[in-house]
Short mmCIF file of C-alpha atoms in Angstrom, two decimals:
data_model
loop_
_atom_site.label_atom_id
_atom_site.label_comp_id
_atom_site.label_asym_id
_atom_site.label_seq_id
_atom_site.Cartn_x
_atom_site.Cartn_y
_atom_site.Cartn_z
CA MET A 881 0.00 0.00 0.00
CA SER A 882 1.39 3.36 -0.97
CA GLY A 883 -0.59 5.41 1.56
CA PRO A 884 -3.68 7.56 1.31
CA THR A 885 -4.45 9.72 -1.71
CA ALA A 886 -3.70 13.42 -1.43
CA SER A 887 -7.24 14.27 -0.28
CA LEU A 888 -6.78 11.99 2.76
CA ARG A 889 -3.35 13.30 3.78
CA PRO A 890 -3.45 15.98 6.47
CA PRO A 891 -2.34 19.36 5.09
CA ALA A 892 0.48 21.47 6.46
CA GLY A 893 -0.77 23.13 9.61
CA ALA A 894 -2.89 20.17 10.72
CA ARG A 895 -2.57 19.49 14.43
CA PRO A 896 -2.36 16.25 16.40
CA PRO A 897 -5.72 15.08 17.78
CA VAL A 898 -6.55 15.81 21.42
CA ARG A 899 -8.68 13.39 23.40
CA HIS A 900 -11.57 15.25 25.05
CA PRO A 901 -11.26 15.30 28.87
CA GLU A 902 -14.77 13.78 29.18
CA ALA A 903 -14.14 11.00 26.64
CA PRO A 904 -14.75 7.45 27.86
CA PRO A 905 -11.66 5.95 29.53
CA PRO A 906 -9.48 3.40 27.70
CA GLY A 907 -11.09 -0.03 27.68
CA GLU A 908 -14.67 1.25 28.06
CA LEU A 909 -17.23 -0.23 25.68
CA LEU A 910 -18.67 2.64 23.64
CA GLY A 911 -21.98 0.94 22.90
CA SER A 912 -24.39 1.70 20.11
CA HIS A 913 -24.93 5.32 19.20
CA TYR A 914 -28.37 4.45 17.82
CA GLY A 915 -30.29 1.16 18.10
CA GLN A 916 -31.25 1.17 14.40
CA CYS A 917 -27.70 1.85 13.13
CA PHE A 918 -26.71 -0.85 10.64
CA GLY A 919 -23.12 -0.72 11.88
CA CYS A 920 -23.48 -0.81 15.67
CA GLY A 921 -27.17 -1.01 16.53
CA GLY A 922 -28.51 -3.97 18.45
CA GLU A 923 -31.98 -3.56 16.90
CA GLN A 924 -30.73 -4.50 13.40
CA PRO A 925 -30.90 -8.31 13.13
CA HIS A 926 -28.74 -8.40 9.98
CA GLY A 927 -26.57 -5.42 10.95
CA LEU A 928 -22.93 -5.68 11.97
CA GLN A 929 -23.59 -5.11 15.69
CA LEU A 930 -19.99 -3.95 15.88
CA ALA A 931 -18.69 -3.44 19.41
CA ALA A 932 -16.08 -0.66 19.82
CA ARG A 933 -13.95 0.15 22.88
CA ALA A 934 -12.10 3.34 23.69
CA GLY A 935 -8.35 2.97 23.31
CA GLU A 936 -5.38 5.07 24.38
CA ASP A 937 -5.01 8.62 23.06
CA VAL A 938 -7.55 9.03 20.25
CA SER A 939 -7.96 5.40 19.20
CA VAL A 940 -10.55 2.65 19.35
CA THR A 941 -10.58 -1.10 18.93
CA ALA A 942 -13.57 -3.05 17.69
CA GLU A 943 -14.70 -6.53 16.80
CA PHE A 944 -17.14 -7.69 14.18
CA THR A 945 -18.14 -11.30 13.50
CA VAL A 946 -18.93 -12.02 9.86
CA ARG A 947 -22.24 -13.89 9.73
CA PRO A 948 -23.90 -15.67 6.79
CA ALA A 949 -26.07 -12.59 6.11
CA HIS A 950 -22.86 -10.60 5.44
CA GLN A 951 -21.48 -12.72 2.60
CA GLY A 952 -20.86 -11.66 -0.97
CA ALA A 953 -19.13 -14.61 -2.63
CA PRO A 954 -20.08 -17.96 -1.11
CA GLY A 955 -18.59 -18.21 2.37
CA LEU A 956 -16.80 -14.82 2.23
CA ALA A 957 -17.65 -11.38 3.61
CA HIS A 958 -19.03 -8.86 1.12
CA GLY A 959 -16.54 -6.04 0.48
CA GLY A 960 -19.19 -3.41 1.17
CA VAL A 961 -19.85 -4.95 4.58
CA LEU A 962 -16.13 -4.83 5.37
CA ALA A 963 -16.01 -1.18 4.29
CA THR A 964 -19.00 -0.53 6.58
CA ALA A 965 -17.17 -2.15 9.51
CA LEU A 966 -14.19 0.12 8.87
CA ASP A 967 -16.42 3.20 8.52
CA GLU A 968 -18.28 2.37 11.75
CA THR A 969 -15.02 1.90 13.65
CA LEU A 970 -13.57 5.12 12.27
CA GLY A 971 -16.79 6.98 13.10
CA SER A 972 -16.51 5.81 16.72
CA LEU A 973 -13.33 7.86 17.05
CA ASN A 974 -15.37 11.06 17.01
CA TRP A 975 -16.86 10.11 20.39
CA LEU A 976 -13.35 10.47 21.87
CA LEU A 977 -13.06 13.96 20.40
CA ARG A 978 -16.64 14.72 21.48
CA VAL A 979 -17.58 16.14 18.09
CA VAL A 980 -20.44 15.41 15.71
CA ALA A 981 -18.90 14.41 12.38
CA VAL A 982 -19.85 12.62 9.17
CA THR A 983 -17.81 10.60 6.73
CA GLY A 984 -16.53 12.84 3.94
CA ARG A 985 -14.29 10.29 2.24
CA LEU A 986 -13.38 6.66 2.89
CA GLU A 987 -10.64 4.87 0.98
CA THR A 988 -10.48 1.11 1.54
CA ASP A 989 -7.89 -1.52 0.61
CA PHE A 990 -8.99 -5.14 0.58
CA VAL A 991 -5.87 -7.19 1.34
CA ARG A 992 -7.24 -10.73 1.81
CA PRO A 993 -10.63 -12.50 1.92
CA VAL A 994 -12.51 -12.67 5.22
CA PRO A 995 -14.47 -15.93 5.63
CA VAL A 996 -17.92 -16.20 7.23
CA ASP A 997 -17.71 -16.90 11.00
CA THR A 998 -14.42 -14.98 11.21
CA VAL A 999 -13.96 -12.28 13.84
CA LEU A 1000 -12.51 -9.13 12.29
CA HIS A 1001 -10.34 -7.24 14.82
CA LEU A 1002 -10.26 -3.54 14.05
CA ASP A 1003 -7.92 -0.78 15.25
CA ALA A 1004 -8.48 2.86 14.37
CA GLN A 1005 -6.91 6.18 15.30
CA VAL A 1006 -7.26 9.85 14.49
CA THR A 1007 -4.06 11.02 12.82
CA ALA A 1008 -4.70 14.77 12.57
CA VAL A 1009 -7.28 17.55 12.80
CA HIS A 1010 -7.44 20.63 10.56
CA GLY A 1011 -10.36 22.99 11.14
CA ARG A 1012 -13.53 20.91 10.73
CA LYS A 1013 -11.61 18.06 9.05
CA ILE A 1014 -10.66 14.94 11.01
CA TYR A 1015 -8.15 12.55 9.42
CA SER A 1016 -8.07 8.93 10.56
CA SER A 1017 -6.96 5.43 9.60
CA ALA A 1018 -7.91 1.87 10.50
CA VAL A 1019 -6.78 -1.70 9.96
CA GLY A 1020 -8.77 -4.94 10.24
CA ARG A 1021 -7.06 -8.23 11.09
CA ILE A 1022 -8.15 -11.86 11.09
CA GLY A 1023 -6.83 -14.56 13.40
CA GLY A 1024 -6.61 -12.22 16.41
CA PRO A 1025 -5.70 -8.60 17.23
CA GLU A 1026 -2.15 -9.19 15.96
CA GLY A 1027 -3.24 -11.47 13.08
CA LEU A 1028 -3.05 -11.08 9.34
CA VAL A 1029 -4.14 -7.74 7.84
CA ALA A 1030 -7.33 -8.24 5.83
CA VAL A 1031 -8.53 -4.65 5.25
CA ARG A 1032 -7.24 -1.08 5.69
CA ALA A 1033 -8.85 2.31 5.39
CA ASP A 1034 -8.03 5.99 5.49
CA ALA A 1035 -10.84 8.44 6.09
CA LEU A 1036 -11.75 12.08 6.27
CA PHE A 1037 -14.59 13.08 8.62
CA ILE A 1038 -16.18 16.52 8.59
CA GLU A 1039 -17.47 18.10 11.79
CA VAL A 1040 -21.13 19.15 11.45
CA LYS A 1041 -23.87 20.56 13.65
CA VAL A 1042 -26.80 18.40 14.81
CA ASP A 1043 -28.98 20.37 12.37
CA HIS A 1044 -27.32 18.35 9.57
CA PHE A 1045 -29.19 15.21 10.72
CA ILE A 1046 -32.46 17.01 11.45
CA GLU A 1047 -32.45 18.63 8.02
CA HIS A 1048 -31.55 15.50 6.03
CA GLY A 1049 -32.95 12.61 8.11
CA ARG A 1050 -36.38 11.05 7.77
CA ASP A 1051 -38.85 12.90 9.99
CA ALA A 1052 -40.30 9.88 11.87
CA GLU A 1053 -36.89 8.62 13.02
CA ILE A 1054 -35.64 12.10 13.89
CA LYS A 1055 -38.71 12.81 16.05
CA ALA A 1056 -38.46 9.40 17.78
CA ALA A 1057 -34.76 9.87 18.55
CA LEU A 1058 -35.29 13.42 19.87
CA ALA A 1059 -38.24 12.28 22.04
CA ASP A 1060 -36.19 9.70 23.97
CA PRO A 1061 -36.15 10.71 27.65
CA ASP A 1062 -32.53 9.55 27.95
CA HIS A 1063 -30.52 12.69 27.03
CA VAL A 1064 -27.34 10.66 26.47
CA LYS A 1065 -29.13 8.48 23.90
CA VAL A 1066 -30.41 11.60 22.16
CA ALA A 1067 -26.90 13.06 21.93
CA ARG A 1068 -25.36 9.76 20.77
CA ALA A 1069 -28.04 9.18 18.10
CA PHE A 1070 -26.70 12.13 16.15
CA GLU A 1071 -22.98 11.68 16.58
CA VAL A 1072 -21.76 9.73 13.54
CA ASN A 1073 -22.14 9.03 9.85
CA PRO A 1074 -25.16 10.19 7.87
#
């Protein structure tokens, strides 16, 4: 791999990421940001139900088990599902910065096939911040956290206001999420990818 394309390389003047003082401590399970999220939600029977944990600095680890509903070729994970797992893991990083951000660009390299029933071990970290732009990268391994690299990604997230989701989301889901009496759930429902 030769590295990210120019649009995913932090520009001169970008600064190192700073973990928010109220971010979850290393090792804490981040949980679902929204029950209906295809990536992390527990209410999606065929979703990834990806579980992410806060890491050191501005990093997260996650695990995703490839199930039969996630296959493309017989017995192998669909590439789009693997890209979704990377995107979900990268999106979880924004919780450590305590910003609302959406995926602006995601560049994925598929290194080796990932069979059904395999656990994909993901590691992601923010590499730099420049204005509203958040640069990050991730790697997915099979055979354990130190196993063979199966997928890699570089991403650019863009910080947005909550109005972004209210303006572009479907009205019924927006109203239901905003009506939840749990204020933490309301805040988390609007924290990641569109």
